[in-house]
Structures are given as structure tokens and as C-alpha cells.
CSV table of C-alpha atoms in Angstrom, one decimal:
chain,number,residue,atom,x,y,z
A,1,UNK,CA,8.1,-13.3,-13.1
A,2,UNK,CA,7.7,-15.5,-10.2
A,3,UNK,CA,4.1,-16.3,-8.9
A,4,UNK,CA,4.9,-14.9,-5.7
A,5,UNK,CA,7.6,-12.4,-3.4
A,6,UNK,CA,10.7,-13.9,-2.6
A,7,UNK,CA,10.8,-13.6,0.7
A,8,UNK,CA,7.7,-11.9,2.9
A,9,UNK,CA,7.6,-8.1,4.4
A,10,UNK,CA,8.2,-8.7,8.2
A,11,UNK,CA,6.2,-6.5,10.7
A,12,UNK,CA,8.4,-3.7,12.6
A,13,UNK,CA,7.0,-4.9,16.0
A,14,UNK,CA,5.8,-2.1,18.9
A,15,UNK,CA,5.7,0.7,16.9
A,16,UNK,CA,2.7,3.4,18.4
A,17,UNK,CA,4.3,6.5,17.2
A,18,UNK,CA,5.3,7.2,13.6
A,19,UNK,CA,7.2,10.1,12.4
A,20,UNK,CA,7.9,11.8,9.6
A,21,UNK,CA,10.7,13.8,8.3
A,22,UNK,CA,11.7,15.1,4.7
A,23,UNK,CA,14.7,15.1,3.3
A,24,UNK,CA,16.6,16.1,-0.2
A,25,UNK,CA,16.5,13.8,-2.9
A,26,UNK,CA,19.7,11.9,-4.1
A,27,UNK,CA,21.1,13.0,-7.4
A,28,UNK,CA,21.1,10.7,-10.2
A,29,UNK,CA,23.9,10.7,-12.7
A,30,UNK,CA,23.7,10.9,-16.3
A,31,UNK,CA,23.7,7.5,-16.6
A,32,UNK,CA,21.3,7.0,-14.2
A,33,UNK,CA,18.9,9.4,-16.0
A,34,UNK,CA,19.4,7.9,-19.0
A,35,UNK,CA,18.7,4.6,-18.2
A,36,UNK,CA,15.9,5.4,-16.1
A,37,UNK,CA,14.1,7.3,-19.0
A,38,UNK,CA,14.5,4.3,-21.5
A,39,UNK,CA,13.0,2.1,-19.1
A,40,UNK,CA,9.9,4.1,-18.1
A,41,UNK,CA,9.4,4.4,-21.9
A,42,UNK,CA,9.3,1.1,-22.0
A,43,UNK,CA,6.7,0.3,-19.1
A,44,UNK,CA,4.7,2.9,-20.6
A,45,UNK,CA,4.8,0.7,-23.9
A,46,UNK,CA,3.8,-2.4,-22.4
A,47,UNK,CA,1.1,-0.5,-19.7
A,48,UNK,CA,0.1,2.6,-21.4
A,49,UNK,CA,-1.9,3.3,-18.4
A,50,UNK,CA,1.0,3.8,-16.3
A,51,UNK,CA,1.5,7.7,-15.0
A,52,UNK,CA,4.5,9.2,-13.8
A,53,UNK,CA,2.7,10.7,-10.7
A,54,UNK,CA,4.4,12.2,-7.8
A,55,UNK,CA,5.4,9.8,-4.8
A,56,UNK,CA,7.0,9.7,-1.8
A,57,UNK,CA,10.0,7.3,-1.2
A,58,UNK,CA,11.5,5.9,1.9
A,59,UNK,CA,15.4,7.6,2.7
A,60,UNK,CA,15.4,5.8,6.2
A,61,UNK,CA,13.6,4.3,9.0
A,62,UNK,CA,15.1,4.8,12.6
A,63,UNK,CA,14.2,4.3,16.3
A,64,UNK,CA,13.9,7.1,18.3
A,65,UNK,CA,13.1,4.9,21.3
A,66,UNK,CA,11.0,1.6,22.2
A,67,UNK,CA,8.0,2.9,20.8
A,68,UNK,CA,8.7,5.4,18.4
A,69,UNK,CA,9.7,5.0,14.5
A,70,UNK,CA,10.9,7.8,12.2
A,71,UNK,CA,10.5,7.4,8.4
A,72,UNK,CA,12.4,10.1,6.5
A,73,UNK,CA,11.4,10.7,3.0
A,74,UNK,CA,12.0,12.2,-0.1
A,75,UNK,CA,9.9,13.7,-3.5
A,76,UNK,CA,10.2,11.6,-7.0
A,77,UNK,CA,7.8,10.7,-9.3
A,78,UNK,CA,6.7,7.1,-10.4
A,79,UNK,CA,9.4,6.9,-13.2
A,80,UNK,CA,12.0,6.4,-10.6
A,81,UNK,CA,10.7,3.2,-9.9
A,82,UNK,CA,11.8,1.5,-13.2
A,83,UNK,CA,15.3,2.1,-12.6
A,84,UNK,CA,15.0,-0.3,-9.8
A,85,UNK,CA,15.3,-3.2,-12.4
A,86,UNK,CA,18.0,-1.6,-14.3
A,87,UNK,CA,21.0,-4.5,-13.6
A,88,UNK,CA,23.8,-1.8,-13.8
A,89,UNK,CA,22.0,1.5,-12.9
A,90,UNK,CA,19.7,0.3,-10.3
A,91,UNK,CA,19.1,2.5,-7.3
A,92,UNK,CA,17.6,2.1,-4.0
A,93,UNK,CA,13.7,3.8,-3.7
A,94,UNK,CA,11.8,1.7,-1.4
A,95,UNK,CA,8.3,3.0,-1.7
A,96,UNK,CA,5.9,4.2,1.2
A,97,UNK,CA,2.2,3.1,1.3
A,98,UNK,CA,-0.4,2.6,3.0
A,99,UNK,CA,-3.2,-0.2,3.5
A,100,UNK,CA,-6.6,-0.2,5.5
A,101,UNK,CA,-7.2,-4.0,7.2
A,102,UNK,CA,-11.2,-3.5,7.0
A,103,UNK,CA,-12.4,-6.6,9.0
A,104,UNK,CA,-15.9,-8.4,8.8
A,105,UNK,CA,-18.1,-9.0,11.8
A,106,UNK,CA,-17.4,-12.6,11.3
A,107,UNK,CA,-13.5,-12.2,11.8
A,108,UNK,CA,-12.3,-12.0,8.1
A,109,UNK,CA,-10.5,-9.7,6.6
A,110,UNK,CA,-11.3,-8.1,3.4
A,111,UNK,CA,-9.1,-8.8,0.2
A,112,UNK,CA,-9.2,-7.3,-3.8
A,113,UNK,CA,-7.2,-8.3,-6.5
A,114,UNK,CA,-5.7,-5.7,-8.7
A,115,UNK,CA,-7.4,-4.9,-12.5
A,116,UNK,CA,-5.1,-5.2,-15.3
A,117,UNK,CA,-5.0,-1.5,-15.7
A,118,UNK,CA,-3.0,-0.9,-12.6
A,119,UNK,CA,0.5,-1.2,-11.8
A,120,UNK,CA,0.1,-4.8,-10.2
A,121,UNK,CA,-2.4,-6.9,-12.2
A,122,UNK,CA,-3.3,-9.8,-10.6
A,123,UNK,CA,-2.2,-8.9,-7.1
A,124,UNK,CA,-4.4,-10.1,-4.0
A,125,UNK,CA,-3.4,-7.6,-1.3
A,126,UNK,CA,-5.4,-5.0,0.8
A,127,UNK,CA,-7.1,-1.8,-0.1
A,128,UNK,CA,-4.7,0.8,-0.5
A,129,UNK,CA,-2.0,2.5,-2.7
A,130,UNK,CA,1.4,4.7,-2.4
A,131,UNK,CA,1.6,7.9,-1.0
A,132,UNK,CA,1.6,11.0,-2.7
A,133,UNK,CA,3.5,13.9,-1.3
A,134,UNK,CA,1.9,16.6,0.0
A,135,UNK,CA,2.3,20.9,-1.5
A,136,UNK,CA,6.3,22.1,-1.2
A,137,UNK,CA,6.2,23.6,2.4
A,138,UNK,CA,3.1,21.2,3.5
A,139,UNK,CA,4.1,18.6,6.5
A,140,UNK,CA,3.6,14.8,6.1
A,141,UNK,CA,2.5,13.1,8.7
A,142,UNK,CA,0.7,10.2,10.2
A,143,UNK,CA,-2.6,11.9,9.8
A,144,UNK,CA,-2.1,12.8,6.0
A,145,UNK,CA,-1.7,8.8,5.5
A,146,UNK,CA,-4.6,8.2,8.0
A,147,UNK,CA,-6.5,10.3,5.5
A,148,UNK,CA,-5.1,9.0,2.4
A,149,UNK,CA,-6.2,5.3,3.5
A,150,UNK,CA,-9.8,6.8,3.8
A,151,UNK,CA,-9.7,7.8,-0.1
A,152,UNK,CA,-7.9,4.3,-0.9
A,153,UNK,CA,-10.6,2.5,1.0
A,154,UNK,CA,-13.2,4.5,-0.3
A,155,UNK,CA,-11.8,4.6,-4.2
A,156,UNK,CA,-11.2,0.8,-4.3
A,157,UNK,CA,-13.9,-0.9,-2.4
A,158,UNK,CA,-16.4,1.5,-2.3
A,159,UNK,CA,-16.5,1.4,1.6
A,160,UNK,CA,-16.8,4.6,2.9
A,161,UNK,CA,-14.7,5.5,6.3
A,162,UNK,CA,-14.6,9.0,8.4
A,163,UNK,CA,-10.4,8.4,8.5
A,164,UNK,CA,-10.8,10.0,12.7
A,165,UNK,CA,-12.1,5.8,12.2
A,166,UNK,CA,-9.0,4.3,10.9
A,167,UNK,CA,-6.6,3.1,13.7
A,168,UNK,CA,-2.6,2.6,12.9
A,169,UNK,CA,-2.0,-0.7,12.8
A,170,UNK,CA,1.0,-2.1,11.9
A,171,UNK,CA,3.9,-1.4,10.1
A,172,UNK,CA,6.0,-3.6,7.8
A,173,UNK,CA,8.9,-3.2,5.6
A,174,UNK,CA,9.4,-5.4,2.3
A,175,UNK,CA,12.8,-6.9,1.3
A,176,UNK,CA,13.0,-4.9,-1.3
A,177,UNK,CA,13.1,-2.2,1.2
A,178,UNK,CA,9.1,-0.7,0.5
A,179,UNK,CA,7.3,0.7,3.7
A,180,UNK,CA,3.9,-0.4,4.2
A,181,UNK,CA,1.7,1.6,7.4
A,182,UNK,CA,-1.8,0.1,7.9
A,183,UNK,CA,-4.3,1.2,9.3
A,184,UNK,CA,-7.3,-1.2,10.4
A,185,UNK,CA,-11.0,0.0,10.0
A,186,UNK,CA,-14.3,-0.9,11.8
A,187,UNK,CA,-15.5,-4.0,11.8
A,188,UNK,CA,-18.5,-4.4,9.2
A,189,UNK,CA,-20.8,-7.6,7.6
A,190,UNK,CA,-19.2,-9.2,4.8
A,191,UNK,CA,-22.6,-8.9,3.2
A,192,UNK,CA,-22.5,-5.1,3.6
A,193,UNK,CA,-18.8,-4.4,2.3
A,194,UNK,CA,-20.1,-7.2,-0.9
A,195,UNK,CA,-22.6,-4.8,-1.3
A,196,UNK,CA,-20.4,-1.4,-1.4
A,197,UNK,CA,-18.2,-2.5,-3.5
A,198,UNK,CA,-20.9,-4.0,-6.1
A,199,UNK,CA,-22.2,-0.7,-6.2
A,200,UNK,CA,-18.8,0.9,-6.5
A,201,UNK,CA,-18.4,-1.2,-10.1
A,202,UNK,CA,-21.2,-0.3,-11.2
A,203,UNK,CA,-21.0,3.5,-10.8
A,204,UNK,CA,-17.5,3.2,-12.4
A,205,UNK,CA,-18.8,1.4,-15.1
A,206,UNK,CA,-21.4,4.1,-16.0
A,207,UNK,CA,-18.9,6.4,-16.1
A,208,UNK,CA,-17.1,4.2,-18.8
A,209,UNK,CA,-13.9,3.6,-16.2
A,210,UNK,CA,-12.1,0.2,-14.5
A,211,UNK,CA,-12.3,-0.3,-10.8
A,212,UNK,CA,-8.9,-0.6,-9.6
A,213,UNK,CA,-9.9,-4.1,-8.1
A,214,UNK,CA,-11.5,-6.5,-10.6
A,215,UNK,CA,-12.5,-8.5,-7.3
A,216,UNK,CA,-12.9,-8.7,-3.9
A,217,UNK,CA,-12.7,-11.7,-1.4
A,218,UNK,CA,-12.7,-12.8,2.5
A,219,UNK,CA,-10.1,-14.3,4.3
A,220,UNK,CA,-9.7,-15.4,7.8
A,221,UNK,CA,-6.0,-15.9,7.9
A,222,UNK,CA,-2.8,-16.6,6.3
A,223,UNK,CA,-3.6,-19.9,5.4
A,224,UNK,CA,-6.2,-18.6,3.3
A,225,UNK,CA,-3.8,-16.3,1.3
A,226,UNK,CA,-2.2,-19.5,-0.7
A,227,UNK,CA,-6.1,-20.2,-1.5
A,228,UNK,CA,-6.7,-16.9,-3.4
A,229,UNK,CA,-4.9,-18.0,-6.6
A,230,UNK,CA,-1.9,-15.9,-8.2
A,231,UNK,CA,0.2,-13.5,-6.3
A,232,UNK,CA,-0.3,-11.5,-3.9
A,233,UNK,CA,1.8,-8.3,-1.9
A,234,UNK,CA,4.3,-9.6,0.1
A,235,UNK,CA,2.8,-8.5,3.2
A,236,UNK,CA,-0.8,-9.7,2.9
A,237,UNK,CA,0.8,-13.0,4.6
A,238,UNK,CA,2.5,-11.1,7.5
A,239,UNK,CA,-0.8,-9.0,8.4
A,240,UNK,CA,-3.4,-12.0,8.2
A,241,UNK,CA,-1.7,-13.9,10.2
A,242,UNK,CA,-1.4,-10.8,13.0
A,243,UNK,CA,-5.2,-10.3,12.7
A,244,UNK,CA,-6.0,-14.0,13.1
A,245,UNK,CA,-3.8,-14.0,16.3
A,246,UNK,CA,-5.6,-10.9,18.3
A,247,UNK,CA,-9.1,-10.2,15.9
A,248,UNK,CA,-11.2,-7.0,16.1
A,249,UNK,CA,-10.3,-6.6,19.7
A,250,UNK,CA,-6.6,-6.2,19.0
A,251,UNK,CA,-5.1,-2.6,20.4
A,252,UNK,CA,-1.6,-2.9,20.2
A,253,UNK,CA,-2.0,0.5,18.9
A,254,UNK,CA,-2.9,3.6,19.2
A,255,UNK,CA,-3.9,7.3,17.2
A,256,UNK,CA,0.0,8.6,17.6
């Protein structure tokens, strides 16, 4: 596996309304099935703390005008995933996620690196995680994610944000197809957010679990990404260099 993405996520510029509409799954043929079975059997093998949880995949993205995106989605569970890799079965699931930029008072952006537990060990990217769908019947929308990104900020750093706080961002798509919607934070001391997230290890420790990041750092741009060490999500590059450019005062967008 190569150290980093092949090619980075690229920011779908001017979007300050986001929409979302579901839509009926595709069906998968026998073959399909099959094939995608095998291989989550096998990822389970090699990551036994893998879980087939439900998700929420990308069917479409499309411009409803200048300012206005809408994502239409569709139910699976994490085992669909693996048949992404499958060199004659693979299908097209571009995942949908969210991120929270949490910024320092100092002008640096806060960074973890995923545990080996997790999906992507060894990852630097920002505090977040894929989207879950919400009960059969239930609407999604962009405050479901504005609340998810809370619980992601909260579970993984230990910073604790009322999500009415959390500000849409940005919104990028990977070239493997994945949708990433961030959502940027206040502004708080490095020293502070060190501090939260110490604490968070700890109490997760007591409780004889892994923090999903093994550990947290500061940048201040995209020149600092390189600097981390390892890999890191394709669009970590994309959003530090949008944050150096305007800072905390950026507001490019709004609660839509």
C-alpha cells in the first residue's frame, strides 16, 4: 500500500446549501455477493475489530444552482466497502463523512492519527468518521451530520462542542468518489484541546478501551501535513491549505 493517496480530494467550491435525498440501493448480483462476503471475511481476519455497521453511501452529487449541492444517498452496511477492491466485482460506494476543522487560538489546526484498531491505522487526518444512517422513515440532513460531527469531535479528542457551534465548512470529494462535509469549530488554545484529549485517554483507558486516535498534533498548513510522518486522508492537504489562506475569520459559509 502506498504511503500516501494517489491523487488529493479537491474542494467543491461555493457550496452554502447541502441537501440530502435518499434513494434505493443498487442490487448486487450473485457474484457480487459472493465476492463481497469472501472479502469481508477476510478483512475481519486480518482486523478482527472491524464491524459491519450501517452506513450511508454516496448515489450522486448534483447542483441545484450556484450555491446549492444535493447529495443523494443510499443504506449498506460497512461490508460493502470490501468489494471495492475486488478486481472483477468491484462496485462503485463512495462513502459520506464528516470532519470538524477545530482550530487553535494561535491559527493551527488540530490533527490525530488513527489507533491500530480502527479502519485506517496510521492515518493523520481530522476528527471525524462516516455517517450512519438515520431510523427507516427518519430524514437526513445537514443537521444530523452537524450533530454527528459533535459526537466525532467529542468521541475522538475529547473536546466537547454544543453542534448549534459547528459551522459547514467545506466540502470535498475524493477520487475514489468518497464525500467528505466539514464542519469547522470554535477556535480554542492548543494547550486546552492537549489537555481534553489527555484526559479523554485516560478515561478510556480505565475503562480498559483504545482511543480511536493514538495521537494528536498541530498544524498550520499544508506544508506541515508532509511533516506528520505516514499517511494521511486525502483531504487533510486540500482543507489546510483553505484554512491557512482565510484563518478563524473565514465565512464563506453559512448554517444552510
Amino acid at each position: 500500500m502506498p504511503n500516501q493517496p494517489q491523487a488529493p480530494a479537491v474542494e467543491l467550491s461555493g457550496v452554502c446549501r447541502l441537501l440530502l435525498a435518499e434513494t434505493d440501493p443498487p442490487r448486487l448480483t450473485d457474484e457480487q455477493t459472493a465476492a463481497m462476503e469472501r472479502r469481508w471475511e477476510e478483512a475481519v481476519t486480518a482486523n478482527p475489530a472491524l464491524f459491519d455497521g450501517p452506513t450511508v453511501v454516496c448515489a450522486g452529487l448534483e447542483w441545484k444552482d450556484s450555491e446549492t449541492l444535493l447529495l443523494t444517498w443510499y443504506r449498506a452496511t460497512y461490508r460493502l466497502y470490501v468489494l471495492r477492491l475486488d478486481p472483477v466485482h468491484a462496485v462503485s460506494a463512495p462513502s459520506v463523512f464528516v470532519s470538524v476543522a477545530q482550530p487553535t487560538d494561535d491559527g493551527r489546526l488540530l490533527v490525530g492519527r488513527m489507533a491500530s484498531s480502527t479502519a485506517a491505522p496510521g492515518r493523520w487526518q481530522l476528527p471525524g468518521g462516516t455517517i450512519e444512517p438515520p431510523k427507516v422513515g427518519a430524514a437526513l440532513d445537514v443537521e444530523c451530520l452537524r450533530r454527528h460531527a459533535a459526537l466525532e469531535l467529542a468521541e475522538e479528542a475529547g473536546r466537547e462542542v454544543a453542534s448549534e457551534d459547528l459551522e459547514l465548512w467545506a466540502v470535498t470529494r475524493g477520487d475514489k468518489g468518497n464525500v467528505g462535509v466539514h464542519f469547522r469549530a470554535p477556535a480554542c488554545p492548543a494547550e486546552a484541546l492537549t489537555e481534553q484529549y489527555t484526559q479523554l485517554v485516560a478515561a478510556e483507558s480505565a475503562q480498559g478501551r483504545t482511543s480511536e486516535l493514538d495521537c494528536i498534533a498541530f498544524i498550520g498548513s499544508d506544508a506541515d501535513v508532509a511533516g506528520l510522518g505516514g499517511r494521511y486522508a486525502d483531504f487533510l492537504p486540500v482543507l489546510a491549505a483553505r484554512h491557512a489562506a482565510n484563518g478563524t475569520t473565514d465565512q464563506a459559509y453559512k448554517r444552510r
